[in-house]
Coordinates of C-alpha atoms in Angstrom, one line a residue:
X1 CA -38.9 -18.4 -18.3
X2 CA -36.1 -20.7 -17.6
X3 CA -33.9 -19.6 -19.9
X4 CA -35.0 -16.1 -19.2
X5 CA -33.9 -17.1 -15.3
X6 CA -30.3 -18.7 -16.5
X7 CA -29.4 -15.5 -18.2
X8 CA -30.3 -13.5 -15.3
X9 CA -27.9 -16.1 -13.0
X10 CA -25.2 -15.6 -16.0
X11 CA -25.6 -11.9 -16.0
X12 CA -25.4 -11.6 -12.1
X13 CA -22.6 -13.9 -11.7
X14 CA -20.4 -11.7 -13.8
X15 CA -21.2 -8.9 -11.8
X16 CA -19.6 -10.6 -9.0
X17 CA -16.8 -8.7 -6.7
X18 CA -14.7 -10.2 -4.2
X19 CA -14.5 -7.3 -0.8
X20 CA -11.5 -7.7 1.4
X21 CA -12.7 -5.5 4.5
X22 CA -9.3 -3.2 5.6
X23 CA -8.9 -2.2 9.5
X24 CA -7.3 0.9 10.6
X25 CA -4.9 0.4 13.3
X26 CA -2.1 2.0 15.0
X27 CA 0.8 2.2 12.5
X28 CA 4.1 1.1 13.6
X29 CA 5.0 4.6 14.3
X30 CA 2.7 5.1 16.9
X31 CA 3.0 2.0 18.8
X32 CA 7.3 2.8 18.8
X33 CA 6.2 6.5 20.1
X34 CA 3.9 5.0 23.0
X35 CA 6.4 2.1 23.7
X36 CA 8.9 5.2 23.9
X37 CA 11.5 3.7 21.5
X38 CA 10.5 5.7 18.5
X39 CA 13.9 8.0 19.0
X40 CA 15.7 5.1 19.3
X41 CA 14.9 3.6 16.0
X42 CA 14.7 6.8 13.9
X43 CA 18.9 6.8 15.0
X44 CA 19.5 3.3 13.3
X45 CA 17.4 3.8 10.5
X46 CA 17.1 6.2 7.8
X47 CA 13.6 7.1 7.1
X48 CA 13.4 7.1 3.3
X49 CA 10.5 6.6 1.6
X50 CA 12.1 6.5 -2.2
X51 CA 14.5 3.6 -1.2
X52 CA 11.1 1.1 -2.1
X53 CA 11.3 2.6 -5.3
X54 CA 14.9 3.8 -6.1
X55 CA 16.9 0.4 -4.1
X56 CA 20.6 0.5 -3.6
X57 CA 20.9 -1.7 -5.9
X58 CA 19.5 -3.2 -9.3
X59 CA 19.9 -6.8 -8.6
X60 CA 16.7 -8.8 -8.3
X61 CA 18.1 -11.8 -7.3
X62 CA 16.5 -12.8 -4.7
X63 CA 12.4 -12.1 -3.4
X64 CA 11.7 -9.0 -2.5
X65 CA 15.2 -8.0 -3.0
X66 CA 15.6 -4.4 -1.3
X67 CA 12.4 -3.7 0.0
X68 CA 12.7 -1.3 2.9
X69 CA 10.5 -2.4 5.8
X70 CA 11.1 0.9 7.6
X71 CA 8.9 2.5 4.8
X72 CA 5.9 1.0 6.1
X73 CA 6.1 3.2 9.5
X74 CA 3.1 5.1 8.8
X75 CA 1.2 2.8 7.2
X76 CA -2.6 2.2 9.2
X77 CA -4.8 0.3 6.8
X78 CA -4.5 -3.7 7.2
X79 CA -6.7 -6.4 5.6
X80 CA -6.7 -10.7 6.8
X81 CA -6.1 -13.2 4.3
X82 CA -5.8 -17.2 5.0
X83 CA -2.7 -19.5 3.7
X84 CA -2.9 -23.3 3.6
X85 CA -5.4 -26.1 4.2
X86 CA -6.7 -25.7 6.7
X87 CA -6.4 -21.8 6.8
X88 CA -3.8 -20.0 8.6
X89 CA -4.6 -16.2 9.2
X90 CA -2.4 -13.4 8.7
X91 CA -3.0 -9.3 8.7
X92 CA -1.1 -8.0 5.8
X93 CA -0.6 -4.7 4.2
X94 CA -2.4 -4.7 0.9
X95 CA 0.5 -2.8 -1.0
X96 CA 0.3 -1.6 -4.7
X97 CA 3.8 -0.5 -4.1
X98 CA 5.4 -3.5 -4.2
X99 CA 4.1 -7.2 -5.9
X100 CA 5.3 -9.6 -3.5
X101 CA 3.2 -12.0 -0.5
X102 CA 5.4 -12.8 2.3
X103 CA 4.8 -13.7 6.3
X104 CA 6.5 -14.9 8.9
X105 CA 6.7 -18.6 9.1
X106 CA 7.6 -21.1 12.4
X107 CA 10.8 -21.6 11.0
X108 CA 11.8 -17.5 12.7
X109 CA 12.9 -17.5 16.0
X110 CA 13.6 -13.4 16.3
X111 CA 11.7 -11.5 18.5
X112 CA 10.1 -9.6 15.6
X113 CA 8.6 -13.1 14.6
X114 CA 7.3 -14.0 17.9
X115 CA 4.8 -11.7 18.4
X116 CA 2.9 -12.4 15.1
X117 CA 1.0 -15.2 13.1
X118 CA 3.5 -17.4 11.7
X119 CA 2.8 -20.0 8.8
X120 CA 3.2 -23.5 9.6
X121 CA 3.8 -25.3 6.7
X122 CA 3.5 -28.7 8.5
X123 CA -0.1 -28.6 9.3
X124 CA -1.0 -27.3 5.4
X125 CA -2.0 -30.2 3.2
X126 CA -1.7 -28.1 0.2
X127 CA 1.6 -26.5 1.0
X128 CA 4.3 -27.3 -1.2
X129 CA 8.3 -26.8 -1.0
X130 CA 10.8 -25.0 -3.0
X131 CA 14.9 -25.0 -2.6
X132 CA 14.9 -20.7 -3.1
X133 CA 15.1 -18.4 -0.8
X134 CA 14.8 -14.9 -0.4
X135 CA 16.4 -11.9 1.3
X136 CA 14.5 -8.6 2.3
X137 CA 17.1 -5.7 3.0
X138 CA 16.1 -3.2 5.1
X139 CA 18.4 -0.9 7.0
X140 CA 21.2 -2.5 8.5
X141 CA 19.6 -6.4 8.6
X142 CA 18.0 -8.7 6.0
X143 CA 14.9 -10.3 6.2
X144 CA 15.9 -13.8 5.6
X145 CA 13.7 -17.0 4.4
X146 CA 12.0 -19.1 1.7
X147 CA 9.6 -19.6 -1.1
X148 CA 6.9 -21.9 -1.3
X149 CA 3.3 -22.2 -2.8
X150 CA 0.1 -22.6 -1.4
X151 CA -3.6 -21.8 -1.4
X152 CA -4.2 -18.2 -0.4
X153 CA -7.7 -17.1 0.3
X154 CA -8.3 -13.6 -0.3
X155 CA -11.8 -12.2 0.4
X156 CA -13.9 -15.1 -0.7
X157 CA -11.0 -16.3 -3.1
X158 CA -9.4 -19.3 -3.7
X159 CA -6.0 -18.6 -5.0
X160 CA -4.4 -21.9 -5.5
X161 CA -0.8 -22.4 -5.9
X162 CA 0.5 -19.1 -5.0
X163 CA 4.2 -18.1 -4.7
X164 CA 5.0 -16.5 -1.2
X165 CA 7.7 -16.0 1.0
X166 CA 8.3 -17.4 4.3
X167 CA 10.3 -15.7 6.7
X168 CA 13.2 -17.2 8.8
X169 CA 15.1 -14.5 10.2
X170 CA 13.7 -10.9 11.2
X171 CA 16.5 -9.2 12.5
X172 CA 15.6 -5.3 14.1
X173 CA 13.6 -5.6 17.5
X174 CA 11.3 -2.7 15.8
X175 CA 9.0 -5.0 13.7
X176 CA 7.9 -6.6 17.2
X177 CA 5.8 -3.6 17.6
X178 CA 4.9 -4.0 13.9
X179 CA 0.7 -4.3 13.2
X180 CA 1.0 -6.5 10.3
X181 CA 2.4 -10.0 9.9
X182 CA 3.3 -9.8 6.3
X183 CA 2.7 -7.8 2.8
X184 CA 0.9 -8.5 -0.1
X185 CA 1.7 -6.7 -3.3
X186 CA -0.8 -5.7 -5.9
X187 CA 1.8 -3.7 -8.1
X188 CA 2.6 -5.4 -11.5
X189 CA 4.8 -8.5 -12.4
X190 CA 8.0 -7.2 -13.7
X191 CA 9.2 -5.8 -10.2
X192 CA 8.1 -9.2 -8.9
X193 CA 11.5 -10.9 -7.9
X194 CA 12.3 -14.2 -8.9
X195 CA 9.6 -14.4 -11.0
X196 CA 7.2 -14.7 -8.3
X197 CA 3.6 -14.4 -9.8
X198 CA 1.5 -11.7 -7.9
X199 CA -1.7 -13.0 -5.9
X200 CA -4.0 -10.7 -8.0
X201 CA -2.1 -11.9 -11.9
X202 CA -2.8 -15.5 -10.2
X203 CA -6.6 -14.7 -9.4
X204 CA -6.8 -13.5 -12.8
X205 CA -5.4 -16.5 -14.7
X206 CA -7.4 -18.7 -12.5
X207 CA -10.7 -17.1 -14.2
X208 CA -11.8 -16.4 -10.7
X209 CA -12.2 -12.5 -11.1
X210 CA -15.1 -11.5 -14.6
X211 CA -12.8 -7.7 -14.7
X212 CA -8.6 -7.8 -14.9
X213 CA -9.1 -4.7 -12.4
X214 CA -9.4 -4.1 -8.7
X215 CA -10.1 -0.7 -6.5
X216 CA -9.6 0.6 -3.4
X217 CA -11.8 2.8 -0.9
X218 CA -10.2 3.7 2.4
X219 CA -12.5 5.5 5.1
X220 CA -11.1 8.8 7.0
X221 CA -13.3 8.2 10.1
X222 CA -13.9 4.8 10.9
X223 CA -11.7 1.9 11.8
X224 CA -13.7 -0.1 9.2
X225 CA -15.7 1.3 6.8
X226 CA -12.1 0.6 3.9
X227 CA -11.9 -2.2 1.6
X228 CA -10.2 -3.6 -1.5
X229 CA -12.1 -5.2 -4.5
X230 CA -11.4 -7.6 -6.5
X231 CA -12.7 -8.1 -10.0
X232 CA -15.0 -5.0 -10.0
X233 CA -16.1 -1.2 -9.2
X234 CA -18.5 -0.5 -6.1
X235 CA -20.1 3.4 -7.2
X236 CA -21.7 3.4 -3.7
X237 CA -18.2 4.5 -2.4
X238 CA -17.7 7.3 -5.0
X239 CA -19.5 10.5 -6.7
X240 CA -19.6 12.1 -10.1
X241 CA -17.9 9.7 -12.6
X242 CA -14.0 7.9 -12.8
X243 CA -11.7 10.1 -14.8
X244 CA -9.0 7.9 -16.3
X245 CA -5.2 8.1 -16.4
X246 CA -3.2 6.4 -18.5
X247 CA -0.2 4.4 -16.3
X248 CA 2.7 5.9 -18.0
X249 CA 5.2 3.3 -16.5
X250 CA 4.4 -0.1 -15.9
X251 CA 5.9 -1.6 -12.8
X252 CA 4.3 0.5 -10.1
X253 CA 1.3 2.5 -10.4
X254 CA 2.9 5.3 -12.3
X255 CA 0.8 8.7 -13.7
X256 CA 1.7 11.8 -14.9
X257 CA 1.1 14.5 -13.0
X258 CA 0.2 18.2 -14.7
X259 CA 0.8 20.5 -11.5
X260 CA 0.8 20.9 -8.1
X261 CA -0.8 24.7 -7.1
X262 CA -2.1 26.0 -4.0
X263 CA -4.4 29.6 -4.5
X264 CA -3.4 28.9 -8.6
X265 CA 0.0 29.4 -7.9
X266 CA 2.5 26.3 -8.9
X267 CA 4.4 25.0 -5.6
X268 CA 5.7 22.0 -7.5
X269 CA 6.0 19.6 -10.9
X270 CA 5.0 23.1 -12.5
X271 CA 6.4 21.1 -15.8
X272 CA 4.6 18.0 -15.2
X273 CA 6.4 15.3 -13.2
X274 CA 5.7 11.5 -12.5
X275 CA 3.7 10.0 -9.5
X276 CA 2.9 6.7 -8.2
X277 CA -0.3 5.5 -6.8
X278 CA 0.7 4.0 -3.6
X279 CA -1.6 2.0 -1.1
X280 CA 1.5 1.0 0.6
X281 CA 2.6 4.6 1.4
X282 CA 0.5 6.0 4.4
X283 CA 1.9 10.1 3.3
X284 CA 2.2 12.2 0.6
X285 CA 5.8 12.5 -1.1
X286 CA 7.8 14.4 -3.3
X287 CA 11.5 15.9 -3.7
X288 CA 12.7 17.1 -0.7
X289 CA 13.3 20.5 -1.8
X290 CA 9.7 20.7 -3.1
X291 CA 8.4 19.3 0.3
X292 CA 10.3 21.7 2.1
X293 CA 8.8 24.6 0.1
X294 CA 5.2 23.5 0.6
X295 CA 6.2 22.9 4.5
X296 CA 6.9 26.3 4.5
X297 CA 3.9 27.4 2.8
X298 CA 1.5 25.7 5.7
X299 CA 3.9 26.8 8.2
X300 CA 5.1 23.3 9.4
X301 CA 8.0 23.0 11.9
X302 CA 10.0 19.7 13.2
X303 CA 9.1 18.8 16.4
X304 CA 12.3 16.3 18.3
X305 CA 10.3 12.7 16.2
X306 CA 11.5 14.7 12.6
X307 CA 7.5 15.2 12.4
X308 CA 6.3 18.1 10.6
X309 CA 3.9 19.5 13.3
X310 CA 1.2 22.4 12.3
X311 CA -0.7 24.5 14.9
X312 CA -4.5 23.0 14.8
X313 CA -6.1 26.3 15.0
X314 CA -4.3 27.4 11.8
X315 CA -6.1 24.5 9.1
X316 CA -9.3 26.3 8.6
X317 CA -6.9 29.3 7.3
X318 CA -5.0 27.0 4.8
X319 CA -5.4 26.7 0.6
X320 CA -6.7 24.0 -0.9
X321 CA -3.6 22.3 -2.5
X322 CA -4.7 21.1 -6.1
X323 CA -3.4 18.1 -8.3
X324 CA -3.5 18.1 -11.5
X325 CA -4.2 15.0 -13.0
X326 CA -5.1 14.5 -16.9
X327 CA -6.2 18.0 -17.2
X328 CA -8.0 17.0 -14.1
X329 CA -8.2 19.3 -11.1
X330 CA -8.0 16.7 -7.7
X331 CA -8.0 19.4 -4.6
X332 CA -6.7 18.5 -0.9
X333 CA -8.6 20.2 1.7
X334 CA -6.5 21.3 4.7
X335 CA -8.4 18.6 6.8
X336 CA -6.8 16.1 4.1
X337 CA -3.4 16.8 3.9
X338 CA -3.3 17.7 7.9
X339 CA -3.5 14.6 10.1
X340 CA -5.1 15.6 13.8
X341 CA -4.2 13.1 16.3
X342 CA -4.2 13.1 20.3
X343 CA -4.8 16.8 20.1
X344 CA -1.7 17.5 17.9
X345 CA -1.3 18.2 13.9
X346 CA 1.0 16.9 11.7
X347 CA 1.4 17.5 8.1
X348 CA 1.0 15.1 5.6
X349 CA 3.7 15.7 3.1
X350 CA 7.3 14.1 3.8
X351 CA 10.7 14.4 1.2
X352 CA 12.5 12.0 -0.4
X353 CA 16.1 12.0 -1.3
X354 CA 15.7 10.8 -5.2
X355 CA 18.9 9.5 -6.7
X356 CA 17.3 10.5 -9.5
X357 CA 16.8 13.6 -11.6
X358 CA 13.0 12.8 -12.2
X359 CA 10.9 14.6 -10.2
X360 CA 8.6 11.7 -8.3
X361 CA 5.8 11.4 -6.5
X362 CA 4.0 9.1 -4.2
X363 CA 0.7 9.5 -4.0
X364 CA -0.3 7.7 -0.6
X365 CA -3.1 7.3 1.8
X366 CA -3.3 10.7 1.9
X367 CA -4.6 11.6 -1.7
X368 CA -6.4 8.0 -1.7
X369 CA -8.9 8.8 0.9
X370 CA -10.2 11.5 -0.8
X371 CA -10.0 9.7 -4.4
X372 CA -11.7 5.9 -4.6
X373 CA -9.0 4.5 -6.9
X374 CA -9.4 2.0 -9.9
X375 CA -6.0 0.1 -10.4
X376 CA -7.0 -1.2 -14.4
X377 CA -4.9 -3.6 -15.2
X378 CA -6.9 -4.5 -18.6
X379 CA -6.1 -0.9 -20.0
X380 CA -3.3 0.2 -17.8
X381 CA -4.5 2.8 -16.4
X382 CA -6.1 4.2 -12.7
X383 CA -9.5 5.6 -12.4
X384 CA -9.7 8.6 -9.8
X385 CA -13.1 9.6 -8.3
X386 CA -14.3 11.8 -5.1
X387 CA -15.1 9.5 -2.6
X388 CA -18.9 9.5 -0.8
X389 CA -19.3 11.4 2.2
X390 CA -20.7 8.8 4.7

């Protein structure tokens, strides 16, 4: 019997999963729009969401090297992790688009900074100090700072001696009204600058996760309800079974992508195109001239924000629009892809000026909340599955 009762310990112990609960809050855009300086900061910067994937440069010479800030406008899903001993707590974006951790730190005196958590290395026993620093362009200022490691909790984790940045500068009054203090990557390693070892590779060499895998569920309703995994695969938050797709690039989550129809009729990547799987990335994206064309086709208009508005009484007269995925058919419903808020409707598609040829996608929030998502880093590849209705 005792034996009998240690394998049973054993067997439950690698069943383990580590839940980081996610909030839904205002995104930046919103709290700009009801602080009335939304206009104002769509003049300074250009809103483009394939700068965080195509930068102006190739450099990686310094962290987080060319990440646009501005891309995380829309973004509404936010999760708390800890830094230090004893913990200091920070609401961070839980990004598979990018595969750096970074806060704010006492050491910033900009306005952005002042009106967040900021890490305070002097009260951390377990904090310790590097000469490198790192720069995060974004518009037309740098994020400005430096590295260091520390002990990182993460949903009942104990990440010890993790790489993150701490900021010292903030320039762009914007982020004030930012709901996040920081980011935390999940994407893979090689677009880590400086070398900098992702929070989820560390929890894995540590031994403190029994799968190299984590998943994501985010809720369409509630302000909680969404959470990331760690180590493991809840079926409670899915239906049916995970259909696999092979990463095809490893860096970011990148698929390949069959077509894009509405009523069987291709609208887009009607020769297959690339996608990536982007927590980070609160829309849907694709090449402008393909955006445009499904715009048309659910009869969006600008409004004076550059939103994409749709009449509200028109979405129970709009197609499905399908992706095809792995000869896998994964429909958006017109309640999906259109986002009702405060009595208005907005679409959920936006371009992207590629400097590119390739035809990319970014497969955001939008597609996620209808899809529980597997990021497998053991097989490199994502696991797609219709999420539970609650």
């Amino acid at each position: 019997m005792r034996w009998l009762l240690l394998l049973g310990l054993v067997a439950l112990s690698e069943c383990i999963t580590h839940k980081v609960p996610l909030v839904k809050k205002k995104s930046l855009r919103k709290n700009l729009t009801e602080q009335g300086k939304l206009k104002d900061f769509l003049k300074i910067h250009h809103h483009n969401l394939a700068s965080k994937y195509f930068p102006a440069t190739s450099e990686a010479a310094n962290f987080l090297d060319e990440q646009p800030l501005e891309n995380y406008l829309d973004t509404e899903y936010f999760g708390t992790i800890s830094i230090g001993t004893p913990a200091q707590n920070f609401t961070v974006i839980f990004d598979t688009g990018s595969s750096n951790l970074w806060v704010p730190s006492i050491y910033c005196s900009s306005s952005a900074c002042t009106n967040h958590n900021r890490f305070n290395p002097e009260e951390s026993s377990t904090y310790q100090g590097t000469d490198e620093t790192l720069s995060i362009t974004y518009g037309t200022g740098s994020m400005t700072g430096i590295l260091g490691y520390d002990t990182v909790q993460v949903g009942g984790i104990s990440d010890v001696n993790q790489i993150f940045g701490l900021s010292e500068t903030e320039p762009g009054s914007f982020l004030y009204y930012a709901p996040f203090d920081g980011i935390l990557g999940l994407a893979y390693p090689s677009i880590s600058s400086s070398g900098g070892t992702p929070v989820f590779d560390n929890i894995w060499d540590e031994g403190l996760i029994s799968e190299d895998l984590f998943s994501v569920y985010l809720s369409s309703n509630d302000e909680s309800g969404s959470v990331v995994i760690f180590g493991g695969i809840d079926s409670s938050y899915y239906t049916g079974s995970l259909n696999w797709v092979p990463v095809s690039v490893e860096g970011y989550w990148q698929i390949t992508v069959d077509s894009i129809t509405m009523e069987g009729e291709s609208i887009a990547c009607s020769s297959g195109c690339q996608a990536i799987v982007d927590t980070g990335t609160s829309l849907l994206a694709g090449p402008t001239d393909a955006i445009s064309n499904i715009q048309s086709y659910i009869g969006a208009s600008e409004d004076s924000y550059g939103d994409m508005v749709v009449s509200c009484s028109s979405i129970s007269s709009l197609p499905n629009i399908v992706f095809t995925i792995n000869g896998v058919q994964y429909p958006l419903s017109p309640s999906a892809y259109i986002l009702e808020s405060d009595d208005s409707c907005t679409s959920g598609f936006e371009g992207m000026d590629l400097s590119s040829s390739e035809e990319l996608w970014i497969l955001g929030d939008v597609f996620i909340r209808q899809y529980f998502t597997v990021f497998d880093r053991a097989n490199n590849q994502v696991g797609l599955a219709a999420v539970a209705q609650a």
